């Protein structure tokens, strides 16, 4: 009897110990350490998202399989036709760099389940299409060669895998519980959990240093999926142990777990202020499309204008965030001409104005934002940037700034902007004299050297 009790308590202790050990693997970081780990990313501010997969062929949204409720058999023709003969990842990387982007995130696998990489755990992959090669390998090398940090998007959702249970987001979604039970007979999520672990291990082992992993996405609830379905905690522990510096988004459904995510991901929206969690500002990145779709969508015409896009970037930085701007390349492997045009204009603006973006963040509290402007601030150089969204007529007043300013210039040409103390109503205002003609810059920027 005694031996049995001793044995049971030993067993209990060892179980508790193992649980402790495995929990301890998610890094317990101080805020300072986390900020340091993420510094390159928060300084970078601007990255490229790339959504590329079989859905480029139908060219009507990356959710086409879902929207049109296609079966694997009906979708198979895109796999058989996949052959991006014009693909040159170096060209992509050069365009991203020229636009001023510092990092890139490509869909290694999207919801359709098709893998751009040479995974040992599936046949549903680029090397088995007419194209015949591992696209991820070439992608990683090309973007690295241009000096960009490389990341992967990995879809937790999988509309092709035989063990992935049919859920409310699946092309074969149902309307009754009994139909779900019938269809999901024989599907085994524990096998699928192993599959995603195996694939993420491949991605984070076979391609050198990977800076970002973008898991997408959880939808807990009835006929949904959350952290238990993915075994998120262990998946993340594995990712962090394979790539200790890796930066992770917040879609694993681990929002309440310490170390369960690094940044939050407002999608296709402009936040009204710097996002907070439990009263604390958190790192954030908005992901946005040029038009309405992530994958190449031939007939989608709601493209944002170049100045709207530049404004989106400035606006994100003005609230302490990043912009991940998406391109959906065509099935030939090139960027849509509309995307190319916009990247060019952004690059032209960034070439002369990137000092108001890189390393910048929200302006210090207490500085009033003049009408029709956005402010960013570099805390290291102590320079304040005023982005003139609507070009003023001859002068601009900065309220209550007279005792704070050393020097002002246009950022694009370093030409002096003269200013005098006093404004319309308050003595401590600063009034700037601007040339009547708007400079040849999409959104002109004033660079203010603070005392
Ligand atoms: C959504 C969509 C997906 C896209 C992603 C980008 O989660 O499901 O198609 O990849 O947003 O953030």
XYZ file of C-alpha atoms in Angstrom, residues 26-245:
220
model
C 7.274 29.599 -24.452
C 9.706 32.391 -23.786
C 9.036 34.417 -20.695
C 10.308 37.751 -21.800
C 10.509 41.133 -20.213
C 8.922 43.936 -22.226
C 12.395 45.275 -22.903
C 13.623 41.958 -24.243
C 10.604 41.586 -26.504
C 11.057 45.130 -27.804
C 14.690 44.325 -28.538
C 13.814 41.088 -30.347
C 11.273 42.942 -32.468
C 13.329 46.067 -33.020
C 14.269 45.415 -36.650
C 10.563 44.884 -37.383
C 9.250 47.961 -35.596
C 11.981 50.026 -37.259
C 11.168 48.574 -40.682
C 7.510 49.646 -40.684
C 6.836 48.520 -44.249
C 6.661 44.999 -45.622
C 5.302 43.088 -48.589
C 2.685 40.367 -48.268
C 2.449 37.952 -51.192
C -0.551 35.706 -51.745
C 0.283 33.206 -54.414
C -1.124 29.783 -55.040
C -3.360 27.808 -57.374
C -6.084 30.459 -56.942
C -4.051 32.721 -59.240
C -5.367 30.614 -62.148
C -9.126 31.052 -61.670
C -8.131 34.657 -60.821
C -11.286 35.344 -58.842
C -10.202 35.522 -55.181
C -8.101 33.182 -53.059
C -11.309 31.922 -51.447
C -12.713 30.833 -54.810
C -12.737 27.140 -53.874
C -14.841 28.054 -50.873
C -17.089 30.634 -52.516
C -17.927 28.288 -55.377
C -18.015 25.255 -53.092
C -15.646 23.301 -55.263
C -14.576 19.773 -54.449
C -10.943 18.667 -54.589
C -11.705 17.043 -57.950
C -13.148 20.241 -59.405
C -10.178 22.241 -58.152
C -7.636 19.760 -59.466
C -7.381 21.361 -62.926
C -5.560 24.352 -61.422
C -2.942 22.044 -59.941
C -2.492 20.398 -63.302
C -2.154 23.749 -65.078
C 0.133 25.479 -62.570
C 3.181 26.636 -64.479
C 4.358 30.194 -63.749
C 6.772 30.338 -66.662
C 7.676 34.007 -66.219
C 8.438 33.796 -62.539
C 11.605 35.549 -61.472
C 11.724 35.981 -57.695
C 14.661 38.371 -58.068
C 12.391 40.708 -59.987
C 9.819 40.551 -57.175
C 12.478 41.174 -54.570
C 13.830 44.151 -56.485
C 10.364 45.681 -56.758
C 9.746 45.223 -53.034
C 13.073 46.787 -52.189
C 12.575 49.686 -54.585
C 9.195 50.373 -52.968
C 10.977 50.758 -49.633
C 9.805 47.495 -48.109
C 12.118 45.845 -45.598
C 10.531 42.443 -45.155
C 8.338 39.992 -46.975
C 5.799 37.329 -46.072
C 4.778 34.759 -48.685
C 1.995 32.178 -48.464
C 3.871 28.882 -48.168
C 0.409 27.302 -47.988
C -2.945 29.052 -48.135
C -6.389 27.727 -47.183
C -6.618 25.739 -50.428
C -3.892 23.475 -48.985
C -1.501 23.742 -51.920
C 2.131 23.977 -50.818
C 4.623 26.138 -52.663
C 7.419 24.216 -50.959
C 8.782 20.713 -51.296
C 7.134 19.068 -48.304
C 7.784 15.407 -47.559
C 4.322 15.134 -46.058
C 2.149 15.811 -49.094
C 2.020 15.359 -52.836
C -0.038 18.506 -53.165
C 2.928 20.761 -53.793
C 4.621 22.854 -56.456
C 7.291 20.276 -57.334
C 4.503 17.965 -58.538
C 2.910 20.531 -60.857
C 4.134 21.214 -64.408
C 6.343 23.909 -62.866
C 8.167 21.161 -61.016
C 10.218 23.073 -58.465
C 10.259 24.217 -54.850
C 9.197 27.859 -55.120
C 9.969 28.649 -51.501
C 13.633 27.870 -51.903
C 14.016 30.324 -54.767
C 11.878 32.924 -53.011
C 13.919 32.847 -49.840
C 17.195 33.176 -51.684
C 16.052 35.994 -53.952
C 14.614 38.217 -51.214
C 17.551 37.610 -48.930
C 19.875 38.647 -51.724
C 18.092 42.035 -51.782
C 18.535 42.402 -48.042
C 14.919 41.845 -47.011
C 13.941 39.826 -43.971
C 12.031 36.750 -45.024
C 8.827 35.353 -43.542
C 6.225 32.693 -44.219
C 2.474 32.781 -44.053
C 1.153 29.356 -43.143
C -2.544 28.568 -43.302
C -3.831 26.538 -40.370
C -6.973 26.035 -42.394
C -6.725 23.396 -45.111
C -9.466 22.682 -47.635
C -7.603 19.829 -49.282
C -6.244 17.626 -46.506
C -8.302 14.438 -46.012
C -8.053 14.577 -42.205
C -9.057 18.217 -41.854
C -12.628 18.146 -40.571
C -15.323 20.004 -42.482
C -16.146 23.200 -40.557
C -18.170 26.353 -41.065
C -15.443 27.863 -43.295
C -14.981 24.812 -45.480
C -16.119 24.592 -49.127
C -18.185 21.542 -48.092
C -19.765 23.273 -45.061
C -23.131 21.929 -43.943
C -26.296 23.197 -42.358
C -27.031 20.469 -39.818
C -25.063 18.777 -37.051
C -25.883 15.355 -38.401
C -24.504 16.241 -41.814
C -21.245 17.380 -40.200
C -21.020 14.143 -38.239
C -21.657 12.075 -41.331
C -19.113 13.912 -43.474
C -16.430 14.019 -40.809
C -16.525 10.301 -40.124
C -13.035 8.993 -40.658
C -11.379 12.431 -40.658
C -8.814 12.588 -37.901
C -7.688 16.004 -36.693
C -4.918 14.479 -34.618
C -3.302 13.390 -37.875
C -3.809 16.863 -39.295
C -2.201 18.389 -36.195
C 0.838 16.215 -36.830
C 0.809 17.306 -40.464
C 0.965 21.002 -39.663
C 3.713 20.409 -37.118
C 5.690 18.446 -39.661
C 5.260 21.126 -42.289
C 6.091 24.014 -40.009
C 9.173 22.084 -38.893
C 10.200 21.726 -42.539
C 9.641 25.407 -43.235
C 11.608 26.496 -40.197
C 14.428 24.021 -40.705
C 15.116 23.793 -44.413
C 15.319 27.431 -45.491
C 17.779 29.148 -43.187
C 16.842 32.047 -40.959
C 13.129 32.807 -41.056
C 12.182 36.077 -39.419
C 8.380 35.934 -39.345
C 5.736 33.247 -39.225
C 2.219 34.337 -39.969
C -0.270 31.645 -38.920
C -3.784 32.096 -40.308
C -6.386 31.780 -38.785
C -8.541 30.612 -35.846
C -12.302 30.802 -35.603
C -13.305 29.117 -32.368
C -16.893 28.149 -31.677
C -19.420 25.708 -33.015
C -18.149 24.089 -36.208
C -15.124 26.351 -35.904
C -11.520 25.768 -34.937
C -9.254 27.151 -32.245
C -6.053 26.491 -30.353
C -6.975 22.918 -29.358
C -7.614 21.993 -32.963
C -4.174 23.215 -34.028
C -2.402 22.358 -30.757
C -1.299 25.950 -31.015
C 0.804 26.076 -27.905
C 3.029 23.196 -28.907
C 3.156 24.351 -32.491
C 4.374 27.732 -31.331
C 6.860 26.253 -28.878
C 8.319 24.256 -31.726
C 8.477 27.319 -33.979
C 10.193 29.382 -31.305
C 12.669 26.631 -30.512
C 13.595 26.189 -34.186
C 13.897 29.932 -34.838
C 14.427 31.694 -31.516
C 14.204 35.196 -32.968
